[in-house]
Amino acid sequence: MVSLTVVRPMRSDSILPTLMEQPNSNGEHMSQIVLVTGASSDLGAATATALADSGHTTYAGIGPLAGRFAEPSGDGPRPVQLDMADQRSVSTAVDHILAECGRIDAVVHGVGPVPRGPLESFTPYQLAQIYDAHVLSTQRVNRSVLPQMRERREGLLVWVVPANHDAVGEPYLALYSEAVTMIEHLAASYAQELTEFGIETTIVVLEFLVPEAGPRVRAVYPDDAETVQAYEGRSPGLIHAVDSKLVEHELRSAEVARAAQAIAAVVSSPKGTRPLRFTPGAAPRY
């Protein structure tokens, strides 16, 4: 029997109020223009709402079939059609925000889908799709928003990654681990390169592996069912064990609310005070 272990970080409630209590030089929080790319997800929706509630002009990037934020609601998040697999859609969304607001101050990158299954059973086309959903999608957005940030020498990229993903490189979850590791390395590299342009980066490490719950989980299953069965024949019950572990480590309402508030706190913090990396409920790293 294969054991899948997830280590949760130690909890501390000090970081969130510390971030949220830092005003700008005038003693007030600056209102930001923010794009949340994955606002169709539970965490993305909560983050967009938390940002809007904090006084930021927040654009909720949603897919064409998303029901959330279908219509603008007062001072709440403003919906914008955003298919991150389509460069034209990304460019149109960014141009729309720039036309309305003149700038984009911050982008919040969400978590991609969860591939689950034996590595061999994923087709090359599926691997390309997984890579696109996790990596190329963020690159499309970055290439669209960064030029105006570089010109203004001002901006913030927030990257959200699951907790303890390195330990998830176990049977049937290795692709998820690899994809998230690649995103985290990409974020760290951007952080180094963008410093010269005055653009900041924060990596938010979640306390859970799966940023959705129940039927909303965006899982990717192998197309090669015959190969899946061959592996299941040698390791009966392993697929079920992995699925059970994923369910155990889906987000909970309290966790997603805490993460959304922490992301909003990072955006609200003055330039120069934002941590490079932190887990909501734990001490930050600067």
PDB file of N, CA and C in Angstrom, residues 111-198:
ATOM      1  N   VAL A 111      -4.375  28.628  -9.649  1.00  0.00           N
ATOM      2  CA  VAL A 111      -3.816  27.278  -9.725  1.00  0.00           C
ATOM      3  C   VAL A 111      -4.454  26.533 -10.890  1.00  0.00           C
ATOM      4  N   GLY A 112      -3.652  25.790 -11.630  1.00  0.00           N
ATOM      5  CA  GLY A 112      -4.144  25.047 -12.775  1.00  0.00           C
ATOM      6  C   GLY A 112      -4.824  23.746 -12.382  1.00  0.00           C
ATOM      7  N   PRO A 113      -5.261  22.969 -13.382  1.00  0.00           N
ATOM      8  CA  PRO A 113      -5.976  21.713 -13.124  1.00  0.00           C
ATOM      9  C   PRO A 113      -5.066  20.645 -12.528  1.00  0.00           C
ATOM     10  N   VAL A 114      -5.699  19.591 -11.999  1.00  0.00           N
ATOM     11  CA  VAL A 114      -4.982  18.525 -11.292  1.00  0.00           C
ATOM     12  C   VAL A 114      -4.935  17.263 -12.156  1.00  0.00           C
ATOM     13  N   PRO A 115      -3.787  16.926 -12.758  1.00  0.00           N
ATOM     14  CA  PRO A 115      -3.679  15.666 -13.491  1.00  0.00           C
ATOM     15  C   PRO A 115      -3.541  14.508 -12.502  1.00  0.00           C
ATOM     16  N   ARG A 116      -4.279  13.430 -12.747  1.00  0.00           N
ATOM     17  CA  ARG A 116      -4.230  12.271 -11.852  1.00  0.00           C
ATOM     18  C   ARG A 116      -4.227  10.992 -12.667  1.00  0.00           C
ATOM     19  N   GLY A 117      -3.183  10.199 -12.505  1.00  0.00           N
ATOM     20  CA  GLY A 117      -3.119   8.928 -13.205  1.00  0.00           C
ATOM     21  C   GLY A 117      -1.680   8.531 -13.489  1.00  0.00           C
ATOM     22  N   PRO A 118      -1.464   7.286 -13.952  1.00  0.00           N
ATOM     23  CA  PRO A 118      -0.117   6.836 -14.297  1.00  0.00           C
ATOM     24  C   PRO A 118       0.474   7.712 -15.404  1.00  0.00           C
ATOM     25  N   LEU A 119       1.727   8.062 -15.273  1.00  0.00           N
ATOM     26  CA  LEU A 119       2.356   8.943 -16.258  1.00  0.00           C
ATOM     27  C   LEU A 119       2.227   8.405 -17.677  1.00  0.00           C
ATOM     28  N   GLU A 120       2.467   7.118 -17.838  1.00  0.00           N
ATOM     29  CA  GLU A 120       2.457   6.527 -19.173  1.00  0.00           C
ATOM     30  C   GLU A 120       1.105   6.666 -19.860  1.00  0.00           C
ATOM     31  N   SER A 121       0.037   6.745 -19.078  1.00  0.00           N
ATOM     32  CA  SER A 121      -1.308   6.736 -19.655  1.00  0.00           C
ATOM     33  C   SER A 121      -1.757   8.104 -20.171  1.00  0.00           C
ATOM     34  N   PHE A 122      -0.962   9.148 -19.929  1.00  0.00           N
ATOM     35  CA  PHE A 122      -1.265  10.463 -20.495  1.00  0.00           C
ATOM     36  C   PHE A 122      -0.626  10.569 -21.879  1.00  0.00           C
ATOM     37  N   THR A 123      -1.389  10.970 -22.855  1.00  0.00           N
ATOM     38  CA  THR A 123      -0.857  11.115 -24.208  1.00  0.00           C
ATOM     39  C   THR A 123       0.016  12.369 -24.294  1.00  0.00           C
ATOM     40  N   PRO A 124       0.904  12.429 -25.285  1.00  0.00           N
ATOM     41  CA  PRO A 124       1.700  13.647 -25.470  1.00  0.00           C
ATOM     42  C   PRO A 124       0.824  14.888 -25.633  1.00  0.00           C
ATOM     43  N   TYR A 125      -0.304  14.737 -26.309  1.00  0.00           N
ATOM     44  CA  TYR A 125      -1.205  15.875 -26.473  1.00  0.00           C
ATOM     45  C   TYR A 125      -1.728  16.346 -25.122  1.00  0.00           C
ATOM     46  N   GLN A 126      -2.043  15.404 -24.237  1.00  0.00           N
ATOM     47  CA  GLN A 126      -2.518  15.787 -22.909  1.00  0.00           C
ATOM     48  C   GLN A 126      -1.432  16.509 -22.116  1.00  0.00           C
ATOM     49  N   LEU A 127      -0.194  16.020 -22.212  1.00  0.00           N
ATOM     50  CA  LEU A 127       0.894  16.700 -21.517  1.00  0.00           C
ATOM     51  C   LEU A 127       1.045  18.129 -22.022  1.00  0.00           C
ATOM     52  N   ALA A 128       0.877  18.312 -23.332  1.00  0.00           N
ATOM     53  CA  ALA A 128       0.949  19.665 -23.887  1.00  0.00           C
ATOM     54  C   ALA A 128      -0.175  20.536 -23.330  1.00  0.00           C
ATOM     55  N   GLN A 129      -1.373  19.968 -23.189  1.00  0.00           N
ATOM     56  CA  GLN A 129      -2.494  20.723 -22.628  1.00  0.00           C
ATOM     57  C   GLN A 129      -2.245  21.087 -21.164  1.00  0.00           C
ATOM     58  N   ILE A 130      -1.698  20.142 -20.404  1.00  0.00           N
ATOM     59  CA  ILE A 130      -1.405  20.400 -18.990  1.00  0.00           C
ATOM     60  C   ILE A 130      -0.347  21.491 -18.862  1.00  0.00           C
ATOM     61  N   TYR A 131       0.689  21.406 -19.687  1.00  0.00           N
ATOM     62  CA  TYR A 131       1.734  22.428 -19.683  1.00  0.00           C
ATOM     63  C   TYR A 131       1.147  23.786 -20.057  1.00  0.00           C
ATOM     64  N   ASP A 132       0.257  23.789 -21.033  1.00  0.00           N
ATOM     65  CA  ASP A 132      -0.394  25.035 -21.449  1.00  0.00           C
ATOM     66  C   ASP A 132      -1.205  25.633 -20.309  1.00  0.00           C
ATOM     67  N   ALA A 133      -2.006  24.786 -19.643  1.00  0.00           N
ATOM     68  CA  ALA A 133      -2.894  25.280 -18.589  1.00  0.00           C
ATOM     69  C   ALA A 133      -2.128  25.846 -17.401  1.00  0.00           C
ATOM     70  N   HIS A 134      -0.957  25.284 -17.123  1.00  0.00           N
ATOM     71  CA  HIS A 134      -0.196  25.733 -15.953  1.00  0.00           C
ATOM     72  C   HIS A 134       0.833  26.809 -16.294  1.00  0.00           C
ATOM     73  N   VAL A 135       1.489  26.699 -17.434  1.00  0.00           N
ATOM     74  CA  VAL A 135       2.639  27.553 -17.726  1.00  0.00           C
ATOM     75  C   VAL A 135       2.367  28.554 -18.847  1.00  0.00           C
ATOM     76  N   LEU A 136       1.978  28.060 -20.012  1.00  0.00           N
ATOM     77  CA  LEU A 136       1.791  28.959 -21.147  1.00  0.00           C
ATOM     78  C   LEU A 136       0.696  29.982 -20.886  1.00  0.00           C
ATOM     79  N   SER A 137      -0.338  29.575 -20.145  1.00  0.00           N
ATOM     80  CA  SER A 137      -1.440  30.504 -19.857  1.00  0.00           C
ATOM     81  C   SER A 137      -0.936  31.709 -19.074  1.00  0.00           C
ATOM     82  N   THR A 138      -0.094  31.470 -18.070  1.00  0.00           N
ATOM     83  CA  THR A 138       0.440  32.595 -17.297  1.00  0.00           C
ATOM     84  C   THR A 138       1.371  33.450 -18.150  1.00  0.00           C
ATOM     85  N   GLN A 139       2.102  32.811 -19.051  1.00  0.00           N
ATOM     86  CA  GLN A 139       3.013  33.570 -19.912  1.00  0.00           C
ATOM     87  C   GLN A 139       2.237  34.483 -20.858  1.00  0.00           C
ATOM     88  N   ARG A 140       1.107  34.012 -21.352  1.00  0.00           N
ATOM     89  CA  ARG A 140       0.286  34.865 -22.218  1.00  0.00           C
ATOM     90  C   ARG A 140      -0.154  36.122 -21.478  1.00  0.00           C
ATOM     91  N   VAL A 141      -0.609  35.930 -20.250  1.00  0.00           N
ATOM     92  CA  VAL A 141      -1.067  37.077 -19.458  1.00  0.00           C
ATOM     93  C   VAL A 141       0.101  38.004 -19.135  1.00  0.00           C
ATOM     94  N   ASN A 142       1.219  37.431 -18.698  1.00  0.00           N
ATOM     95  CA  ASN A 142       2.365  38.262 -18.337  1.00  0.00           C
ATOM     96  C   ASN A 142       2.855  39.104 -19.507  1.00  0.00           C
ATOM     97  N   ARG A 143       2.941  38.507 -20.671  1.00  0.00           N
ATOM     98  CA  ARG A 143       3.428  39.249 -21.835  1.00  0.00           C
ATOM     99  C   ARG A 143       2.463  40.356 -22.245  1.00  0.00           C
ATOM    100  N   SER A 144       1.210  40.225 -21.843  1.00  0.00           N
ATOM    101  CA  SER A 144       0.222  41.254 -22.170  1.00  0.00           C
ATOM    102  C   SER A 144       0.214  42.397 -21.162  1.00  0.00           C
ATOM    103  N   VAL A 145       0.474  42.092 -19.881  1.00  0.00           N
ATOM    104  CA  VAL A 145       0.366  43.131 -18.842  1.00  0.00           C
ATOM    105  C   VAL A 145       1.706  43.764 -18.468  1.00  0.00           C
ATOM    106  N   LEU A 146       2.796  43.041 -18.650  1.00  0.00           N
ATOM    107  CA  LEU A 146       4.078  43.549 -18.159  1.00  0.00           C
ATOM    108  C   LEU A 146       4.611  44.778 -18.896  1.00  0.00           C
ATOM    109  N   PRO A 147       4.397  44.928 -20.207  1.00  0.00           N
ATOM    110  CA  PRO A 147       4.933  46.129 -20.860  1.00  0.00           C
ATOM    111  C   PRO A 147       4.497  47.435 -20.204  1.00  0.00           C
ATOM    112  N   GLN A 148       3.207  47.555 -19.860  1.00  0.00           N
ATOM    113  CA  GLN A 148       2.760  48.800 -19.234  1.00  0.00           C
ATOM    114  C   GLN A 148       3.242  48.907 -17.788  1.00  0.00           C
ATOM    115  N   MET A 149       3.466  47.769 -17.122  1.00  0.00           N
ATOM    116  CA  MET A 149       4.060  47.810 -15.784  1.00  0.00           C
ATOM    117  C   MET A 149       5.516  48.265 -15.859  1.00  0.00           C
ATOM    118  N   ARG A 150       6.256  47.742 -16.833  1.00  0.00           N
ATOM    119  CA  ARG A 150       7.657  48.134 -16.973  1.00  0.00           C
ATOM    120  C   ARG A 150       7.771  49.618 -17.302  1.00  0.00           C
ATOM    121  N   GLU A 151       6.887  50.087 -18.141  1.00  0.00           N
ATOM    122  CA  GLU A 151       6.917  51.505 -18.518  1.00  0.00           C
ATOM    123  C   GLU A 151       6.675  52.405 -17.309  1.00  0.00           C
ATOM    124  N   ARG A 152       5.780  51.982 -16.424  1.00  0.00           N
ATOM    125  CA  ARG A 152       5.462  52.776 -15.229  1.00  0.00           C
ATOM    126  C   ARG A 152       6.401  52.475 -14.066  1.00  0.00           C
ATOM    127  N   ARG A 153       7.204  51.400 -14.219  1.00  0.00           N
ATOM    128  CA  ARG A 153       8.092  50.937 -13.144  1.00  0.00           C
ATOM    129  C   ARG A 153       7.290  50.685 -11.867  1.00  0.00           C
ATOM    130  N   GLU A 154       6.200  49.990 -12.058  1.00  0.00           N
ATOM    131  CA  GLU A 154       5.271  49.728 -10.956  1.00  0.00           C
ATOM    132  C   GLU A 154       4.425  48.520 -11.316  1.00  0.00           C
ATOM    133  N   GLY A 155       4.206  47.620 -10.356  1.00  0.00           N
ATOM    134  CA  GLY A 155       3.335  46.490 -10.617  1.00  0.00           C
ATOM    135  C   GLY A 155       3.575  45.354  -9.638  1.00  0.00           C
ATOM    136  N   LEU A 156       2.686  44.384  -9.685  1.00  0.00           N
ATOM    137  CA  LEU A 156       2.753  43.237  -8.767  1.00  0.00           C
ATOM    138  C   LEU A 156       2.208  41.998  -9.458  1.00  0.00           C
ATOM    139  N   LEU A 157       2.971  40.911  -9.385  1.00  0.00           N
ATOM    140  CA  LEU A 157       2.498  39.601  -9.821  1.00  0.00           C
ATOM    141  C   LEU A 157       2.338  38.726  -8.588  1.00  0.00           C
ATOM    142  N   VAL A 158       1.149  38.170  -8.407  1.00  0.00           N
ATOM    143  CA  VAL A 158       0.884  37.245  -7.307  1.00  0.00           C
ATOM    144  C   VAL A 158       0.674  35.859  -7.908  1.00  0.00           C
ATOM    145  N   TRP A 159       1.449  34.913  -7.453  1.00  0.00           N
ATOM    146  CA  TRP A 159       1.368  33.529  -7.935  1.00  0.00           C
ATOM    147  C   TRP A 159       0.869  32.655  -6.788  1.00  0.00           C
ATOM    148  N   VAL A 160      -0.143  31.846  -7.044  1.00  0.00           N
ATOM    149  CA  VAL A 160      -0.715  30.968  -6.026  1.00  0.00           C
ATOM    150  C   VAL A 160      -0.324  29.528  -6.347  1.00  0.00           C
ATOM    151  N   VAL A 161       0.291  28.830  -5.376  1.00  0.00           N
ATOM    152  CA  VAL A 161       0.715  27.445  -5.584  1.00  0.00           C
ATOM    153  C   VAL A 161       0.220  26.588  -4.428  1.00  0.00           C
ATOM    154  N   PRO A 162      -0.029  25.299  -4.662  1.00  0.00           N
ATOM    155  CA  PRO A 162      -0.480  24.402  -3.592  1.00  0.00           C
ATOM    156  C   PRO A 162       0.625  24.115  -2.588  1.00  0.00           C
ATOM    157  N   ALA A 163       0.224  23.749  -1.381  1.00  0.00           N
ATOM    158  CA  ALA A 163       1.181  23.429  -0.322  1.00  0.00           C
ATOM    159  C   ALA A 163       1.883  22.113  -0.593  1.00  0.00           C
ATOM    160  N   ASN A 164       3.162  22.065  -0.222  1.00  0.00           N
ATOM    161  CA  ASN A 164       3.901  20.805  -0.182  1.00  0.00           C
ATOM    162  C   ASN A 164       3.824  20.030  -1.483  1.00  0.00           C
ATOM    163  N   HIS A 165       3.805  20.741  -2.609  1.00  0.00           N
ATOM    164  CA  HIS A 165       3.629  20.043  -3.878  1.00  0.00           C
ATOM    165  C   HIS A 165       4.820  19.158  -4.229  1.00  0.00           C
ATOM    166  N   ASP A 166       6.002  19.468  -3.703  1.00  0.00           N
ATOM    167  CA  ASP A 166       7.156  18.615  -3.987  1.00  0.00           C
ATOM    168  C   ASP A 166       6.940  17.196  -3.472  1.00  0.00           C
ATOM    169  N   ALA A 167       6.182  17.076  -2.374  1.00  0.00           N
ATOM    170  CA  ALA A 167       5.929  15.755  -1.800  1.00  0.00           C
ATOM    171  C   ALA A 167       4.847  15.009  -2.559  1.00  0.00           C
ATOM    172  N   VAL A 168       4.236  15.677  -3.532  1.00  0.00           N
ATOM    173  CA  VAL A 168       3.157  15.038  -4.267  1.00  0.00           C
ATOM    174  C   VAL A 168       3.692  14.284  -5.473  1.00  0.00           C
ATOM    175  N   GLY A 169       5.017  14.314  -5.686  1.00  0.00           N
ATOM    176  CA  GLY A 169       5.574  13.588  -6.808  1.00  0.00           C
ATOM    177  C   GLY A 169       5.581  12.101  -6.540  1.00  0.00           C
ATOM    178  N   GLU A 170       4.459  11.584  -6.132  1.00  0.00           N
ATOM    179  CA  GLU A 170       4.270  10.182  -5.814  1.00  0.00           C
ATOM    180  C   GLU A 170       3.407   9.562  -6.910  1.00  0.00           C
ATOM    181  N   PRO A 171       3.151   8.273  -6.838  1.00  0.00           N
ATOM    182  CA  PRO A 171       2.379   7.638  -7.899  1.00  0.00           C
ATOM    183  C   PRO A 171       1.094   8.382  -8.236  1.00  0.00           C
ATOM    184  N   TYR A 172       0.916   8.635  -9.534  1.00  0.00           N
ATOM    185  CA  TYR A 172      -0.314   9.168 -10.119  1.00  0.00           C
ATOM    186  C   TYR A 172      -0.530  10.661  -9.876  1.00  0.00           C
ATOM    187  N   LEU A 173       0.354  11.319  -9.126  1.00  0.00           N
ATOM    188  CA  LEU A 173       0.243  12.768  -8.937  1.00  0.00           C
ATOM    189  C   LEU A 173       1.519  13.490  -9.366  1.00  0.00           C
ATOM    190  N   ALA A 174       2.415  12.780 -10.011  1.00  0.00           N
ATOM    191  CA  ALA A 174       3.701  13.364 -10.379  1.00  0.00           C
ATOM    192  C   ALA A 174       3.542  14.528 -11.348  1.00  0.00           C
ATOM    193  N   LEU A 175       2.614  14.423 -12.279  1.00  0.00           N
ATOM    194  CA  LEU A 175       2.440  15.503 -13.252  1.00  0.00           C
ATOM    195  C   LEU A 175       2.007  16.796 -12.582  1.00  0.00           C
ATOM    196  N   TYR A 176       1.154  16.672 -11.582  1.00  0.00           N
ATOM    197  CA  TYR A 176       0.715  17.864 -10.846  1.00  0.00           C
ATOM    198  C   TYR A 176       1.904  18.505 -10.137  1.00  0.00           C
ATOM    199  N   SER A 177       2.707  17.672  -9.499  1.00  0.00           N
ATOM    200  CA  SER A 177       3.891  18.167  -8.805  1.00  0.00           C
ATOM    201  C   SER A 177       4.837  18.867  -9.769  1.00  0.00           C
ATOM    202  N   GLU A 178       5.070  18.241 -10.918  1.00  0.00           N
ATOM    203  CA  GLU A 178       5.989  18.825 -11.892  1.00  0.00           C
ATOM    204  C   GLU A 178       5.467  20.154 -12.421  1.00  0.00           C
ATOM    205  N   ALA A 179       4.174  20.211 -12.714  1.00  0.00           N
ATOM    206  CA  ALA A 179       3.593  21.438 -13.258  1.00  0.00           C
ATOM    207  C   ALA A 179       3.679  22.584 -12.255  1.00  0.00           C
ATOM    208  N   VAL A 180       3.349  22.294 -10.995  1.00  0.00           N
ATOM    209  CA  VAL A 180       3.364  23.345  -9.977  1.00  0.00           C
ATOM    210  C   VAL A 180       4.795  23.769  -9.655  1.00  0.00           C
ATOM    211  N   THR A 181       5.719  22.809  -9.638  1.00  0.00           N
ATOM    212  CA  THR A 181       7.122  23.149  -9.415  1.00  0.00           C
ATOM    213  C   THR A 181       7.626  24.081 -10.510  1.00  0.00           C
ATOM    214  N   MET A 182       7.237  23.803 -11.732  1.00  0.00           N
ATOM    215  CA  MET A 182       7.642  24.650 -12.847  1.00  0.00           C
ATOM    216  C   MET A 182       7.093  26.066 -12.685  1.00  0.00           C
ATOM    217  N   ILE A 183       5.832  26.168 -12.246  1.00  0.00           N
ATOM    218  CA  ILE A 183       5.229  27.484 -12.028  1.00  0.00           C
ATOM    219  C   ILE A 183       5.983  28.245 -10.941  1.00  0.00           C
ATOM    220  N   GLU A 184       6.327  27.545  -9.862  1.00  0.00           N
ATOM    221  CA  GLU A 184       7.025  28.219  -8.770  1.00  0.00           C
ATOM    222  C   GLU A 184       8.406  28.691  -9.205  1.00  0.00           C
ATOM    223  N   HIS A 185       9.100  27.887 -10.003  1.00  0.00           N
ATOM    224  CA  HIS A 185      10.398  28.307 -10.518  1.00  0.00           C
ATOM    225  C   HIS A 185      10.241  29.494 -11.468  1.00  0.00           C
ATOM    226  N   LEU A 186       9.197  29.461 -12.275  1.00  0.00           N
ATOM    227  CA  LEU A 186       8.926  30.574 -13.187  1.00  0.00           C
ATOM    228  C   LEU A 186       8.679  31.855 -12.399  1.00  0.00           C
ATOM    229  N   ALA A 187       7.886  31.745 -11.341  1.00  0.00           N
ATOM    230  CA  ALA A 187       7.582  32.913 -10.514  1.00  0.00           C
ATOM    231  C   ALA A 187       8.846  33.478  -9.876  1.00  0.00           C
ATOM    232  N   ALA A 188       9.709  32.593  -9.364  1.00  0.00           N
ATOM    233  CA  ALA A 188      10.946  33.044  -8.729  1.00  0.00           C
ATOM    234  C   ALA A 188      11.869  33.723  -9.733  1.00  0.00           C
ATOM    235  N   SER A 189      11.909  33.199 -10.956  1.00  0.00           N
ATOM    236  CA  SER A 189      12.745  33.813 -11.988  1.00  0.00           C
ATOM    237  C   SER A 189      12.206  35.182 -12.384  1.00  0.00           C
ATOM    238  N   TYR A 190      10.895  35.271 -12.522  1.00  0.00           N
ATOM    239  CA  TYR A 190      10.289  36.574 -12.814  1.00  0.00           C
ATOM    240  C   TYR A 190      10.609  37.566 -11.701  1.00  0.00           C
ATOM    241  N   ALA A 191      10.559  37.106 -10.464  1.00  0.00           N
ATOM    242  CA  ALA A 191      10.832  37.997  -9.331  1.00  0.00           C
ATOM    243  C   ALA A 191      12.216  38.621  -9.455  1.00  0.00           C
ATOM    244  N   GLN A 192      13.206  37.815  -9.834  1.00  0.00           N
ATOM    245  CA  GLN A 192      14.567  38.329  -9.986  1.00  0.00           C
ATOM    246  C   GLN A 192      14.674  39.306 -11.148  1.00  0.00           C
ATOM    247  N   GLU A 193      14.093  38.950 -12.278  1.00  0.00           N
ATOM    248  CA  GLU A 193      14.270  39.748 -13.485  1.00  0.00           C
ATOM    249  C   GLU A 193      13.477  41.050 -13.462  1.00  0.00           C
ATOM    250  N   LEU A 194      12.332  41.055 -12.763  1.00  0.00           N
ATOM    251  CA  LEU A 194      11.472  42.235 -12.773  1.00  0.00           C
ATOM    252  C   LEU A 194      11.848  43.266 -11.715  1.00  0.00           C
ATOM    253  N   THR A 195      12.729  42.887 -10.806  1.00  0.00           N
ATOM    254  CA  THR A 195      13.124  43.822  -9.747  1.00  0.00           C
ATOM    255  C   THR A 195      13.673  45.119 -10.321  1.00  0.00           C
ATOM    256  N   GLU A 196      14.445  45.029 -11.398  1.00  0.00           N
ATOM    257  CA  GLU A 196      15.046  46.220 -11.997  1.00  0.00           C
ATOM    258  C   GLU A 196      14.002  47.172 -12.569  1.00  0.00           C
ATOM    259  N   PHE A 197      12.793  46.667 -12.779  1.00  0.00           N
ATOM    260  CA  PHE A 197      11.723  47.507 -13.313  1.00  0.00           C
ATOM    261  C   PHE A 197      10.756  47.965 -12.226  1.00  0.00           C
ATOM    262  N   GLY A 198      11.087  47.697 -10.974  1.00  0.00           N
ATOM    263  CA  GLY A 198      10.214  48.118  -9.884  1.00  0.00           C
ATOM    264  C   GLY A 198       8.965  47.279  -9.730  1.00  0.00           C
TER     265      GLY A 198
END
